[in-house]
PDB file of C-alpha atoms and ligand atoms in Angstrom:
ATOM      1  CA  MET A  86     -59.880 -55.167 100.650  1.00 88.00           C
ATOM      2  CA  LEU A  87     -62.958 -54.238 102.840  1.00 89.00           C
ATOM      3  CA  ALA A  88     -62.747 -50.683 103.899  1.00 86.00           C
ATOM      4  CA  ARG A  89     -62.301 -49.820 107.617  1.00 86.00           C
ATOM      5  CA  PRO A  90     -65.595 -48.766 109.268  1.00 86.00           C
ATOM      6  CA  ASN A  91     -65.625 -44.970 110.201  1.00 81.00           C
ATOM      7  CA  ARG A  92     -67.118 -46.006 113.697  1.00 84.00           C
ATOM      8  CA  ALA A  93     -66.430 -49.560 114.997  1.00 89.00           C
ATOM      9  CA  GLY A  94     -68.351 -52.144 113.164  1.00 95.00           C
ATOM     10  CA  LEU A  95     -70.120 -55.190 114.417  1.00 97.00           C
ATOM     11  CA  ILE A  96     -69.566 -58.750 113.348  1.00 98.00           C
ATOM     12  CA  ALA A  97     -71.798 -61.462 114.405  1.00 98.00           C
ATOM     13  CA  ALA A  98     -70.129 -64.841 114.879  1.00 98.00           C
ATOM     14  CA  LEU A  99     -72.365 -67.577 113.173  1.00 98.00           C
ATOM     15  CA  ASP A 100     -71.257 -70.281 115.354  1.00 97.00           C
ATOM     16  CA  THR A 101     -73.410 -73.314 114.812  1.00 97.00           C
ATOM     17  CA  HIS A 102     -72.941 -76.619 112.838  1.00 97.00           C
ATOM     18  CA  ASP A 103     -76.375 -76.138 111.016  1.00 97.00           C
ATOM     19  CA  PRO A 104     -76.242 -74.262 107.591  1.00 97.00           C
ATOM     20  CA  ALA A 105     -79.856 -73.441 107.577  1.00 97.00           C
ATOM     21  CA  THR A 106     -79.396 -71.729 111.184  1.00 97.00           C
ATOM     22  CA  ALA A 107     -76.550 -70.013 109.998  1.00 97.00           C
ATOM     23  CA  GLU A 108     -78.340 -68.703 106.755  1.00 97.00           C
ATOM     24  CA  ARG A 109     -81.268 -67.675 108.645  1.00 97.00           C
ATOM     25  CA  TRP A 110     -79.127 -65.687 111.366  1.00 98.00           C
ATOM     26  CA  ALA A 111     -77.138 -64.193 108.165  1.00 97.00           C
ATOM     27  CA  THR A 112     -80.420 -63.100 106.557  1.00 97.00           C
ATOM     28  CA  ALA A 113     -82.182 -61.752 109.699  1.00 98.00           C
ATOM     29  CA  LEU A 114     -78.960 -60.028 111.133  1.00 98.00           C
ATOM     30  CA  ALA A 115     -77.709 -58.421 107.900  1.00 97.00           C
ATOM     31  CA  PRO A 116     -79.289 -55.048 108.512  1.00 97.00           C
ATOM     32  CA  HIS A 117     -77.443 -54.719 111.783  1.00 96.00           C
ATOM     33  CA  VAL A 118     -74.139 -56.207 111.137  1.00 97.00           C
ATOM     34  CA  GLY A 119     -71.169 -55.228 108.969  1.00 97.00           C
ATOM     35  CA  VAL A 120     -69.799 -58.688 108.416  1.00 97.00           C
ATOM     36  CA  VAL A 121     -70.676 -62.306 109.310  1.00 98.00           C
ATOM     37  CA  LYS A 122     -68.020 -64.702 110.840  1.00 98.00           C
ATOM     38  CA  ILE A 123     -67.819 -68.304 109.846  1.00 98.00           C
ATOM     39  CA  GLY A 124     -65.657 -70.300 112.164  1.00 97.00           C
ATOM     40  CA  LEU A 125     -64.523 -74.049 112.670  1.00 97.00           C
ATOM     41  CA  GLU A 126     -67.844 -75.379 113.755  1.00 96.00           C
ATOM     42  CA  LEU A 127     -69.854 -74.248 110.779  1.00 97.00           C
ATOM     43  CA  PHE A 128     -67.163 -74.711 108.140  1.00 98.00           C
ATOM     44  CA  VAL A 129     -66.035 -78.155 109.172  1.00 97.00           C
ATOM     45  CA  ALA A 130     -69.609 -79.088 109.052  1.00 96.00           C
ATOM     46  CA  CYS A 131     -70.750 -77.613 105.876  1.00 93.00           C
ATOM     47  CA  GLY A 132     -67.786 -76.151 103.863  1.00 92.00           C
ATOM     48  CA  PRO A 133     -67.354 -73.895 101.071  1.00 96.00           C
ATOM     49  CA  ALA A 134     -70.801 -74.172  99.560  1.00 95.00           C
ATOM     50  CA  THR A 135     -72.044 -72.304 102.874  1.00 95.00           C
ATOM     51  CA  VAL A 136     -69.526 -69.536 102.849  1.00 96.00           C
ATOM     52  CA  ALA A 137     -70.943 -68.669  99.329  1.00 94.00           C
ATOM     53  CA  ARG A 138     -74.275 -68.858 100.505  1.00 96.00           C
ATOM     54  CA  ILE A 139     -73.887 -66.750 103.630  1.00 97.00           C
ATOM     55  CA  ALA A 140     -71.752 -64.229 101.489  1.00 96.00           C
ATOM     56  CA  ARG A 141     -74.823 -63.198  99.659  1.00 95.00           C
ATOM     57  CA  HIS A 142     -76.136 -61.645 102.834  1.00 94.00           C
ATOM     58  CA  ARG A 143     -72.954 -59.893 104.157  1.00 96.00           C
ATOM     59  CA  PRO A 144     -69.189 -60.100 103.545  1.00 97.00           C
ATOM     60  CA  VAL A 145     -67.707 -63.111 105.440  1.00 98.00           C
ATOM     61  CA  PHE A 146     -64.912 -63.223 107.942  1.00 98.00           C
ATOM     62  CA  LEU A 147     -63.413 -66.798 107.541  1.00 98.00           C
ATOM     63  CA  ASP A 148     -62.099 -67.386 110.898  1.00 98.00           C
ATOM     64  CA  LEU A 149     -60.260 -70.988 110.455  1.00 98.00           C
ATOM     65  CA  LYS A 150     -57.125 -69.562 112.404  1.00 98.00           C
ATOM     66  CA  PHE A 151     -54.580 -71.411 110.162  1.00 98.00           C
ATOM     67  CA  HIS A 152     -51.394 -72.525 112.094  1.00 98.00           C
ATOM     68  CA  ASP A 153     -49.334 -74.945 109.839  1.00 98.00           C
ATOM     69  CA  ILE A 154     -45.908 -74.946 108.075  1.00 98.00           C
ATOM     70  CA  PRO A 155     -45.659 -71.937 105.530  1.00 98.00           C
ATOM     71  CA  ASN A 156     -46.163 -73.920 102.617  1.00 98.00           C
ATOM     72  CA  THR A 157     -49.515 -75.591 103.866  1.00 98.00           C
ATOM     73  CA  VAL A 158     -50.703 -72.122 105.285  1.00 98.00           C
ATOM     74  CA  ALA A 159     -50.084 -70.448 101.870  1.00 98.00           C
ATOM     75  CA  GLY A 160     -52.001 -73.319 100.227  1.00 98.00           C
ATOM     76  CA  ALA A 161     -54.964 -72.978 102.765  1.00 98.00           C
ATOM     77  CA  VAL A 162     -54.951 -68.936 102.154  1.00 98.00           C
ATOM     78  CA  ARG A 163     -55.249 -69.701  98.166  1.00 98.00           C
ATOM     79  CA  SER A 164     -58.056 -72.156  98.643  1.00 97.00           C
ATOM     80  CA  ALA A 165     -59.714 -69.602 101.017  1.00 97.00           C
ATOM     81  CA  CYS A 166     -59.371 -66.762  98.650  1.00 97.00           C
ATOM     82  CA  ALA A 167     -61.533 -68.780  96.042  1.00 96.00           C
ATOM     83  CA  LEU A 168     -64.337 -68.126  98.671  1.00 96.00           C
ATOM     84  CA  ARG A 169     -63.727 -64.413  98.432  1.00 96.00           C
ATOM     85  CA  PRO A 170     -63.957 -63.769 102.213  1.00 97.00           C
ATOM     86  CA  ALA A 171     -63.316 -60.240 103.450  1.00 97.00           C
ATOM     87  CA  MET A 172     -61.076 -61.420 106.495  1.00 98.00           C
ATOM     88  CA  LEU A 173     -59.099 -64.370 107.276  1.00 98.00           C
ATOM     89  CA  THR A 174     -57.310 -65.491 110.308  1.00 98.00           C
ATOM     90  CA  ILE A 175     -53.784 -67.049 110.916  1.00 98.00           C
ATOM     91  CA  HIS A 176     -52.212 -67.566 114.230  1.00 98.00           C
ATOM     92  CA  ALA A 177     -49.502 -65.077 115.026  1.00 98.00           C
ATOM     93  CA  ALA A 178     -47.679 -67.761 117.172  1.00 96.00           C
ATOM     94  CA  GLY A 179     -47.116 -69.609 113.686  1.00 97.00           C
ATOM     95  CA  GLY A 180     -44.111 -67.164 113.251  1.00 98.00           C
ATOM     96  CA  PRO A 181     -43.029 -64.559 110.739  1.00 98.00           C
ATOM     97  CA  ALA A 182     -42.410 -66.742 107.740  1.00 98.00           C
ATOM     98  CA  MET A 183     -45.709 -68.391 108.186  1.00 98.00           C
ATOM     99  CA  ILE A 184     -47.194 -64.893 108.112  1.00 98.00           C
ATOM    100  CA  ALA A 185     -45.530 -63.582 105.419  1.00 98.00           C
ATOM    101  CA  THR A 186     -46.164 -66.283 103.238  1.00 98.00           C
ATOM    102  CA  ALA A 187     -49.872 -66.200 103.976  1.00 98.00           C
ATOM    103  CA  ARG A 188     -49.935 -62.440 103.130  1.00 98.00           C
ATOM    104  CA  ALA A 189     -48.156 -63.265  99.647  1.00 98.00           C
ATOM    105  CA  ALA A 190     -50.364 -66.014  98.991  1.00 98.00           C
ATOM    106  CA  ALA A 191     -53.351 -63.846  99.303  1.00 98.00           C
ATOM    107  CA  GLU A 192     -52.003 -61.155  97.196  1.00 98.00           C
ATOM    108  CA  ASP A 193     -51.147 -63.855  94.576  1.00 98.00           C
ATOM    109  CA  ALA A 194     -54.520 -65.392  94.804  1.00 97.00           C
ATOM    110  CA  ALA A 195     -56.979 -62.280  95.068  1.00 96.00           C
ATOM    111  CA  GLY A 196     -54.883 -59.219  94.200  1.00 95.00           C
ATOM    112  CA  PRO A 197     -56.500 -55.799  95.533  1.00 94.00           C
ATOM    113  CA  ASP A 198     -59.746 -58.028  96.207  1.00 94.00           C
ATOM    114  CA  ARG A 199     -57.662 -60.087  98.803  1.00 97.00           C
ATOM    115  CA  PRO A 200     -58.758 -60.706 102.385  1.00 98.00           C
ATOM    116  CA  ALA A 201     -57.483 -58.816 105.290  1.00 98.00           C
ATOM    117  CA  ILE A 202     -55.039 -61.095 106.986  1.00 98.00           C
ATOM    118  CA  LEU A 203     -55.497 -60.992 110.657  1.00 98.00           C
ATOM    119  CA  ALA A 204     -53.335 -62.774 113.173  1.00 98.00           C
ATOM    120  CA  VAL A 205     -54.723 -64.023 116.276  1.00 97.00           C
ATOM    121  CA  THR A 206     -52.518 -63.038 119.320  1.00 95.00           C
ATOM    122  CA  VAL A 207     -53.450 -64.841 122.353  1.00 92.00           C
ATOM    123  CA  LEU A 208     -57.086 -66.173 122.322  1.00 90.00           C
ATOM    124  CA  THR A 209     -59.715 -64.251 124.487  1.00 82.00           C
ATOM    125  CA  SER A 210     -60.464 -67.515 126.520  1.00 83.00           C
ATOM    126  CA  THR A 211     -56.881 -67.806 127.721  1.00 87.00           C
ATOM    127  CA  ASP A 212     -55.688 -66.274 130.790  1.00 88.00           C
ATOM    128  CA  ALA A 213     -52.353 -65.930 132.474  1.00 92.00           C
ATOM    129  CA  ALA A 214     -52.718 -69.511 134.017  1.00 94.00           C
ATOM    130  CA  THR A 215     -53.312 -71.063 130.880  1.00 93.00           C
ATOM    131  CA  LEU A 216     -50.470 -69.375 129.174  1.00 94.00           C
ATOM    132  CA  ALA A 217     -48.071 -70.381 132.183  1.00 95.00           C
ATOM    133  CA  GLU A 218     -49.339 -74.026 131.183  1.00 95.00           C
ATOM    134  CA  THR A 219     -48.311 -73.807 127.835  1.00 94.00           C
ATOM    135  CA  GLY A 220     -44.683 -72.580 128.872  1.00 94.00           C
ATOM    136  CA  VAL A 221     -45.339 -68.627 128.240  1.00 94.00           C
ATOM    137  CA  ALA A 222     -44.496 -66.668 131.156  1.00 92.00           C
ATOM    138  CA  GLY A 223     -45.278 -62.826 131.791  1.00 90.00           C
ATOM    139  CA  GLY A 224     -49.186 -63.074 131.168  1.00 90.00           C
ATOM    140  CA  PRO A 225     -51.415 -62.079 128.196  1.00 91.00           C
ATOM    141  CA  ALA A 226     -50.618 -58.475 127.742  1.00 93.00           C
ATOM    142  CA  GLN A 227     -46.944 -59.269 127.253  1.00 95.00           C
ATOM    143  CA  GLN A 228     -47.523 -62.077 125.058  1.00 96.00           C
ATOM    144  CA  VAL A 229     -49.967 -60.110 122.855  1.00 96.00           C
ATOM    145  CA  LEU A 230     -47.721 -57.463 122.262  1.00 97.00           C
ATOM    146  CA  ARG A 231     -44.809 -59.640 121.482  1.00 97.00           C
ATOM    147  CA  LEU A 232     -47.046 -61.609 119.157  1.00 98.00           C
ATOM    148  CA  ALA A 233     -48.552 -58.203 117.597  1.00 98.00           C
ATOM    149  CA  ARG A 234     -45.186 -56.933 116.695  1.00 98.00           C
ATOM    150  CA  LEU A 235     -43.962 -59.965 115.103  1.00 98.00           C
ATOM    151  CA  ALA A 236     -47.357 -60.307 112.977  1.00 98.00           C
ATOM    152  CA  LEU A 237     -47.353 -56.592 111.921  1.00 98.00           C
ATOM    153  CA  ASP A 238     -43.535 -56.791 110.886  1.00 98.00           C
ATOM    154  CA  ALA A 239     -44.286 -59.858 108.859  1.00 98.00           C
ATOM    155  CA  GLY A 240     -47.103 -58.388 106.963  1.00 98.00           C
ATOM    156  CA  ALA A 241     -50.352 -59.062 108.890  1.00 98.00           C
ATOM    157  CA  ASP A 242     -53.055 -56.322 108.095  1.00 98.00           C
ATOM    158  CA  GLY A 243     -54.450 -56.632 111.551  1.00 98.00           C
ATOM    159  CA  LEU A 244     -54.843 -58.441 114.749  1.00 98.00           C
ATOM    160  CA  VAL A 245     -57.409 -60.319 116.606  1.00 96.00           C
ATOM    161  CA  CYS A 246     -56.992 -59.559 120.383  1.00 93.00           C
ATOM    162  CA  ALA A 247     -58.931 -59.208 123.649  1.00 91.00           C
ATOM    163  CA  PRO A 248     -60.442 -55.951 124.858  1.00 90.00           C
ATOM    164  CA  PRO A 249     -57.932 -55.129 127.359  1.00 90.00           C
ATOM    165  CA  GLU A 250     -55.003 -55.391 124.901  1.00 93.00           C
ATOM    166  CA  VAL A 251     -56.346 -52.935 122.411  1.00 95.00           C
ATOM    167  CA  PRO A 252     -54.874 -49.747 124.130  1.00 95.00           C
ATOM    168  CA  LEU A 253     -51.766 -51.327 124.452  1.00 96.00           C
ATOM    169  CA  ILE A 254     -51.458 -52.177 120.960  1.00 97.00           C
ATOM    170  CA  ARG A 255     -52.651 -48.798 119.994  1.00 97.00           C
ATOM    171  CA  ALA A 256     -50.229 -47.201 122.161  1.00 96.00           C
ATOM    172  CA  ALA A 257     -47.368 -49.337 120.537  1.00 97.00           C
ATOM    173  CA  HIS A 258     -48.532 -49.415 116.829  1.00 97.00           C
ATOM    174  CA  GLY A 259     -50.970 -46.308 116.373  1.00 96.00           C
ATOM    175  CA  ALA A 260     -54.214 -46.164 114.356  1.00 95.00           C
ATOM    176  CA  GLN A 261     -52.903 -48.276 111.271  1.00 95.00           C
ATOM    177  CA  PRO A 262     -53.583 -51.952 112.232  1.00 96.00           C
ATOM    178  CA  LEU A 263     -56.957 -53.306 112.054  1.00 97.00           C
ATOM    179  CA  LEU A 264     -58.227 -54.486 115.474  1.00 97.00           C
ATOM    180  CA  VAL A 265     -60.683 -57.027 115.544  1.00 97.00           C
ATOM    181  CA  VAL A 266     -62.083 -57.598 118.961  1.00 95.00           C
ATOM    182  CA  PRO A 267     -63.986 -60.654 120.425  1.00 93.00           C
ATOM    183  CA  GLY A 268     -64.449 -61.254 124.103  1.00 89.00           C
ATOM    184  CA  VAL A 269     -67.106 -58.382 124.080  1.00 89.00           C
ATOM    185  CA  ARG A 270     -70.197 -58.928 126.397  1.00 91.00           C
ATOM    186  CA  PRO A 271     -73.009 -56.288 126.559  1.00 89.00           C
ATOM    187  CA  ALA A 272     -73.469 -55.476 130.292  1.00 85.00           C
ATOM    188  CA  GLY A 273     -75.626 -58.295 131.959  1.00 81.00           C
ATOM    189  CA  SER A 274     -74.883 -61.103 129.543  1.00 84.00           C
ATOM    190  CA  ALA A 275     -73.126 -64.116 130.267  1.00 83.00           C
ATOM    191  CA  ARG A 276     -69.061 -64.542 129.842  1.00 85.00           C
ATOM    192  CA  GLY A 277     -69.466 -68.277 128.857  1.00 83.00           C
ATOM    193  CA  ASP A 278     -65.803 -69.386 128.459  1.00 79.00           C
ATOM    194  CA  GLN A 279     -64.396 -65.952 127.568  1.00 75.00           C
ATOM    195  CA  SER A 280     -61.844 -64.723 130.247  1.00 79.00           C
ATOM    196  CA  ARG A 281     -60.659 -61.098 129.202  1.00 75.00           C
ATOM    197  CA  VAL A 282     -63.990 -59.197 128.408  1.00 83.00           C
ATOM    198  CA  ALA A 283     -65.282 -55.893 127.962  1.00 88.00           C
ATOM    199  CA  THR A 284     -68.484 -54.121 126.953  1.00 91.00           C
ATOM    200  CA  PRO A 285     -69.027 -52.970 123.411  1.00 92.00           C
ATOM    201  CA  GLU A 286     -68.733 -49.182 124.388  1.00 92.00           C
ATOM    202  CA  GLU A 287     -65.456 -49.999 126.602  1.00 91.00           C
ATOM    203  CA  ALA A 288     -63.860 -51.925 123.404  1.00 93.00           C
ATOM    204  CA  VAL A 289     -64.742 -49.109 120.993  1.00 93.00           C
ATOM    205  CA  ALA A 290     -63.456 -46.484 123.367  1.00 92.00           C
ATOM    206  CA  ALA A 291     -60.204 -48.232 123.687  1.00 92.00           C
ATOM    207  CA  GLY A 292     -59.737 -48.209 119.845  1.00 95.00           C
ATOM    208  CA  ALA A 293     -61.389 -51.397 118.423  1.00 96.00           C
ATOM    209  CA  ASP A 294     -62.169 -51.395 114.746  1.00 97.00           C
ATOM    210  CA  TRP A 295     -64.393 -54.551 114.578  1.00 97.00           C
ATOM    211  CA  LEU A 296     -66.257 -56.097 117.602  1.00 97.00           C
ATOM    212  CA  VAL A 297     -66.683 -59.881 117.106  1.00 96.00           C
ATOM    213  CA  ILE A 298     -70.019 -60.986 119.137  1.00 96.00           C
ATOM    214  CA  GLY A 299     -71.437 -64.508 119.211  1.00 96.00           C
ATOM    215  CA  ARG A 300     -73.692 -65.945 122.009  1.00 95.00           C
ATOM    216  CA  PRO A 301     -75.049 -62.678 123.461  1.00 95.00           C
ATOM    217  CA  ILE A 302     -76.592 -62.534 119.838  1.00 96.00           C
ATOM    218  CA  THR A 303     -77.081 -66.026 118.565  1.00 96.00           C
ATOM    219  CA  ALA A 304     -78.384 -67.407 122.074  1.00 95.00           C
ATOM    220  CA  ALA A 305     -80.599 -64.291 122.755  1.00 95.00           C
ATOM    221  CA  THR A 306     -84.142 -65.095 122.633  1.00 95.00           C
ATOM    222  CA  ASP A 307     -84.415 -62.537 119.917  1.00 96.00           C
ATOM    223  CA  PRO A 308     -81.096 -62.223 118.092  1.00 97.00           C
ATOM    224  CA  VAL A 309     -81.989 -59.388 115.890  1.00 97.00           C
ATOM    225  CA  ALA A 310     -83.252 -57.056 118.684  1.00 97.00           C
ATOM    226  CA  ALA A 311     -80.016 -58.209 120.437  1.00 96.00           C
ATOM    227  CA  ALA A 312     -77.805 -57.174 117.588  1.00 97.00           C
ATOM    228  CA  ALA A 313     -79.866 -53.994 116.881  1.00 97.00           C
ATOM    229  CA  ALA A 314     -79.381 -52.924 120.411  1.00 95.00           C
ATOM    230  CA  ILE A 315     -75.791 -53.674 120.204  1.00 95.00           C
ATOM    231  CA  ALA A 316     -75.492 -51.764 116.750  1.00 95.00           C
ATOM    232  CA  ALA A 317     -77.339 -48.949 118.291  1.00 93.00           C
ATOM    233  CA  THR A 318     -74.492 -48.541 121.125  1.00 90.00           C
ATOM    234  CA  LEU A 319     -71.755 -48.461 118.396  1.00 89.00           C
ATOM    235  CA  ALA A 320     -73.746 -45.795 116.311  1.00 83.00           C
ATOM    236  CA  ALA A 321     -74.249 -43.366 119.387  1.00 76.00           C
TER     237      ALA A 321
HETATM  238  O1  C5P B  43     -70.051 -66.181 121.630  1.00 95.76           O
HETATM  239  P1  C5P B  43     -68.813 -65.436 121.753  1.00 95.76           P
HETATM  240  O2  C5P B  43     -69.136 -63.897 121.577  1.00 95.76           O
HETATM  241  O3  C5P B  43     -67.923 -65.606 122.984  1.00 95.76           O
HETATM  242  O4  C5P B  43     -67.838 -65.740 120.310  1.00 95.76           O
HETATM  243  C1  C5P B  43     -66.425 -65.229 120.061  1.00 95.76           C
HETATM  244  C2  C5P B  43     -66.143 -65.566 118.831  1.00 95.76           C
HETATM  245  O5  C5P B  43     -64.986 -65.132 118.426  1.00 95.76           O
HETATM  246  C3  C5P B  43     -65.996 -67.105 118.560  1.00 95.76           C
HETATM  247  O6  C5P B  43     -66.332 -67.466 117.359  1.00 95.76           O
HETATM  248  C4  C5P B  43     -64.523 -67.366 118.820  1.00 95.76           C
HETATM  249  O7  C5P B  43     -64.235 -68.650 117.959  1.00 95.76           O
HETATM  250  C5  C5P B  43     -63.846 -65.982 118.425  1.00 95.76           C
HETATM  251  N1  C5P B  43     -62.653 -65.601 118.726  1.00 95.76           N
HETATM  252  C6  C5P B  43     -62.569 -65.412 119.984  1.00 95.76           C
HETATM  253  N2  C5P B  43     -61.096 -65.261 120.622  1.00 95.76           N
HETATM  254  C7  C5P B  43     -60.038 -65.044 119.599  1.00 95.76           C
HETATM  255  C8  C5P B  43     -60.369 -65.299 118.051  1.00 95.76           C
HETATM  256  C9  C5P B  43     -61.624 -65.759 117.791  1.00 95.76           C
HETATM  257  O8  C5P B  43     -63.211 -65.703 121.086  1.00 95.76           O
HETATM  258  N3  C5P B  43     -58.874 -64.743 120.096  1.00 95.76           N
END
């Protein structure tokens, strides 16, 4: 598994449907980021061949957020392991059997080189009202803590959570779980559709291991300068 960074590391989300753009970003951003993230937009458009090309520049976080019956997720994890990602995501809401089966499938397929299995708790774009609409009472913090316990007990290596939940998870589970945190916005950048946000400095102070940042880098006039500036704040 990819080593945990000494200080919080930066993950650039390569959210585009265009493989040439993604590879251009990966090449240019490589000196400033520890990992690059391939999500649904790029993977659905271009598939495994693009993962292999991008992985030549930086370790890949394959963020496909699997959520299906355990047998199907296990098969998807085995297929994903053939692409040798450093991290991959499943939804904690899939439940303990799905998570445990995903972990076992990764161990079986990739042994010690397996990707970190990260459980997505509550999406960073989801607020209390959205949760309530889906029948979940109590708000994001309570739901994140419930899903965090469930996922870690079932064998997830870490969690994807929004900045405000990082200190709550650290208080409940200590330093061990790998915490990967999207919803990060450098001061002055647009929130977009993210609702539970913090600056990079705040997310690091709260205990994040990796910050996932997309549009504040990729939509910047100069993405390399934007990534370098964020990376400098993490190294400070
Ligand atoms: O552009 P932005 O910085 O908002 O991108 C955040 C990235 O993190 C997106 O690729 C999104 O899919 C991903 N993500 C998220 N919330 C989660 C899990 C992943 O925003 N809970």
